[in-house]
Short mmCIF file of C-alpha atoms in Angstrom, two decimals:
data_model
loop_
_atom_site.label_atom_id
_atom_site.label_comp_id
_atom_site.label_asym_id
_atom_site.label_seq_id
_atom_site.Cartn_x
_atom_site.Cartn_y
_atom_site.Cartn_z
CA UNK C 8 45.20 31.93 6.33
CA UNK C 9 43.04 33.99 3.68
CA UNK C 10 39.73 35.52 4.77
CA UNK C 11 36.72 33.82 3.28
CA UNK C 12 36.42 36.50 0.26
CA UNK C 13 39.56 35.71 -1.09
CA UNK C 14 38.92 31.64 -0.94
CA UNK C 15 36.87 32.23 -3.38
CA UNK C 16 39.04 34.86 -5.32
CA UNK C 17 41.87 31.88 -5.11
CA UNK C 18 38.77 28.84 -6.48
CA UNK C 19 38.11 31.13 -9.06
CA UNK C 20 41.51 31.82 -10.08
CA UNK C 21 42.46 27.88 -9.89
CA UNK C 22 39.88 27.37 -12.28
CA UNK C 23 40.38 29.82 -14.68
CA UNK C 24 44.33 28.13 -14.88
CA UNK C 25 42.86 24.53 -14.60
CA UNK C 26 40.68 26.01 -17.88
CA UNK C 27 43.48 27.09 -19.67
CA UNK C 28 45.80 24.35 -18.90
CA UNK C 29 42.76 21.99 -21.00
CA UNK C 30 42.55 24.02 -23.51
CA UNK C 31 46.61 24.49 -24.48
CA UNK C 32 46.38 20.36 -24.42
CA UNK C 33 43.70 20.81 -26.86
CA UNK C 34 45.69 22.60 -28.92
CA UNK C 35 49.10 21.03 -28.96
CA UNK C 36 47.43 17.81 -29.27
CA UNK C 37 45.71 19.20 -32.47
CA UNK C 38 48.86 20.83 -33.47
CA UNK C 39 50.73 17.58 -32.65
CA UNK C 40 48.52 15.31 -35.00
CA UNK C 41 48.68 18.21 -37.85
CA UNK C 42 52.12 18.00 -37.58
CA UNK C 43 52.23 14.11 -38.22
CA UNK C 44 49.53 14.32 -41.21
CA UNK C 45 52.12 16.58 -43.02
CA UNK C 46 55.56 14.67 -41.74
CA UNK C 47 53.91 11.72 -43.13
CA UNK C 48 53.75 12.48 -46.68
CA UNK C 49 57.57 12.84 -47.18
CA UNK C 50 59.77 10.70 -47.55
CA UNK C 51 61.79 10.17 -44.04
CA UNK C 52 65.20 11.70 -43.91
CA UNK C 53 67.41 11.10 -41.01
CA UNK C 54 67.52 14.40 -40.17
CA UNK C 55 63.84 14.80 -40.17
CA UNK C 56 63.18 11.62 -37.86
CA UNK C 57 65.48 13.30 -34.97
CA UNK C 58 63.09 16.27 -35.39
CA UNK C 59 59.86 14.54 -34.93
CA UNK C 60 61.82 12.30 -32.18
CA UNK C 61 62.68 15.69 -30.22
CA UNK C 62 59.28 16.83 -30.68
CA UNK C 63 57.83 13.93 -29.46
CA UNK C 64 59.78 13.77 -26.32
CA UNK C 65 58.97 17.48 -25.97
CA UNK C 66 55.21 17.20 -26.29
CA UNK C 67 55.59 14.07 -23.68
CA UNK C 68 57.50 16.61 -20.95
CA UNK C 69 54.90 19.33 -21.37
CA UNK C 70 51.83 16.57 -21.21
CA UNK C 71 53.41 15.39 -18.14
CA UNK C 72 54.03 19.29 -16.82
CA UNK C 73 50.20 20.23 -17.57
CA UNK C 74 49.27 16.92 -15.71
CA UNK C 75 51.27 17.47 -12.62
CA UNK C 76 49.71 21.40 -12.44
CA UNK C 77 46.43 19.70 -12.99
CA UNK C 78 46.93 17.34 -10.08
CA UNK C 79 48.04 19.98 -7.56
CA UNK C 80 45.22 22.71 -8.91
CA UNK C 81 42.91 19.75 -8.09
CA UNK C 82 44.77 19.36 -4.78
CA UNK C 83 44.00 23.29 -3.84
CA UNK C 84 40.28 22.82 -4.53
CA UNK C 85 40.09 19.99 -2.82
CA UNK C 86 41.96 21.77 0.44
CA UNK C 87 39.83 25.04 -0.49
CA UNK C 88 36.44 22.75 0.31
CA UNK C 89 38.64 21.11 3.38
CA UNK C 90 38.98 24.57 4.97
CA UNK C 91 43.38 24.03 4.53
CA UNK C 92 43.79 25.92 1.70
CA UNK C 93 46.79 28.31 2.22
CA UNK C 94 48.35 26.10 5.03
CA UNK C 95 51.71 24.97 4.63
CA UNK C 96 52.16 21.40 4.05
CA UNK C 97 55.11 20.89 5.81
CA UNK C 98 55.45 23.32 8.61
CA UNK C 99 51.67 24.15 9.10
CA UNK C 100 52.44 27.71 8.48
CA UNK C 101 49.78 30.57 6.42
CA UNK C 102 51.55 30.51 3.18
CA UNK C 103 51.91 34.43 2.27
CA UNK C 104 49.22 35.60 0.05
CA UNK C 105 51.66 36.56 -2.32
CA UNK C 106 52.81 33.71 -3.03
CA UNK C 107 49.39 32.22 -3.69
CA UNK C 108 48.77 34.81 -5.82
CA UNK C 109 51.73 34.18 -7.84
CA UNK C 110 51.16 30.08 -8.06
CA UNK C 111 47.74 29.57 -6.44
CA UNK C 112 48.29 25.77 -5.93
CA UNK C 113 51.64 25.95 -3.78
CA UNK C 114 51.50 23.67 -1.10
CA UNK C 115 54.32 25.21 0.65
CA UNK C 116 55.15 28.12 2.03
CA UNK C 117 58.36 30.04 0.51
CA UNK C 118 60.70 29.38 3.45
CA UNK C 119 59.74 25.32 3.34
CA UNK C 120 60.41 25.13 -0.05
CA UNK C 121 63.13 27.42 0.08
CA UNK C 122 64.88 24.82 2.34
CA UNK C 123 64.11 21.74 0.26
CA UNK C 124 65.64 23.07 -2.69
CA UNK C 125 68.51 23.77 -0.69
CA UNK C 126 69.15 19.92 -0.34
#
C-alpha cells in the first residue's frame, strides 16, 4: 500500500487525467460538429460518405475509451476514500507504485493482469 502522502499525490493526479479526459471530449465533440457543418455543404460523393462513416465510428471508439478511463478514474477515488486504493483486485496484493504511477487507476497488480492477458 502507499503511505498517506502519496494518496493524495495519486487523488490529485486522477484528477488532473479525469480533467483532461473532459476537456479532449470537449474538443473532439466541437471538432466533430465543425467537421459536419463543412461536410454538409457539398455535395455527397461516395468516397466522401466512407470518410465521415470511418470518422464516425472512430469518434464512437474513442467516446467509449474516454468513458471507460472515466469509470475506472472514478473507481480509484472512490477506493482512495475506501482506504483500498493500491490493492489488487484480484489477488489482494499492494500494486507496485510504479505501476500506479504509470496508470493511476489500475486495479490490478502487473503479475494479475499479466496472467489474464495470458488467457
Amino acid at each position: 500500500m502507499t503511505k498517506k502522502l502519496d494518496i493524495e499525490k495519486f487523488r490529485k493526479l486522477l484528477l488532473k487525467e479525469k480533467e483532461q479526459i473532459l476537456a479532449d471530449r470537449r474538443t473532439s465533440a466541437q471538432n466533430h460538429s465543425e467537421d459536419g457543418i463543412e461536410l454538409s455543404d457539398y455535395d455527397n460523393h461516395p468516397a466522401d460518405a466512407a470518410s465521415e462513416t470511418f470518422e464516425k465510428t472512430r469518434e464512437y471508439a474513442l467516446d467509449a475509451n474516454f468513458r471507460q478511463i472515466l469509470e475506472s478514474i472514478d473507481e480509484a477515488l472512490r477506493k482512495i476514500d475506501e482506504g483500498t486504493y493500491g490493492i489488487c483486485d484480484r489477488c489482494g496484493e499492494p500494486i507496485n507504485v510504479e505501476r500506479l504511477k504509470a496508470i493511476p487507476y489500475a486495479t490490478l497488480c502487473i503479475q494479475c493482469q499479466e496472467s489474464i492477458e495470458r488467457r
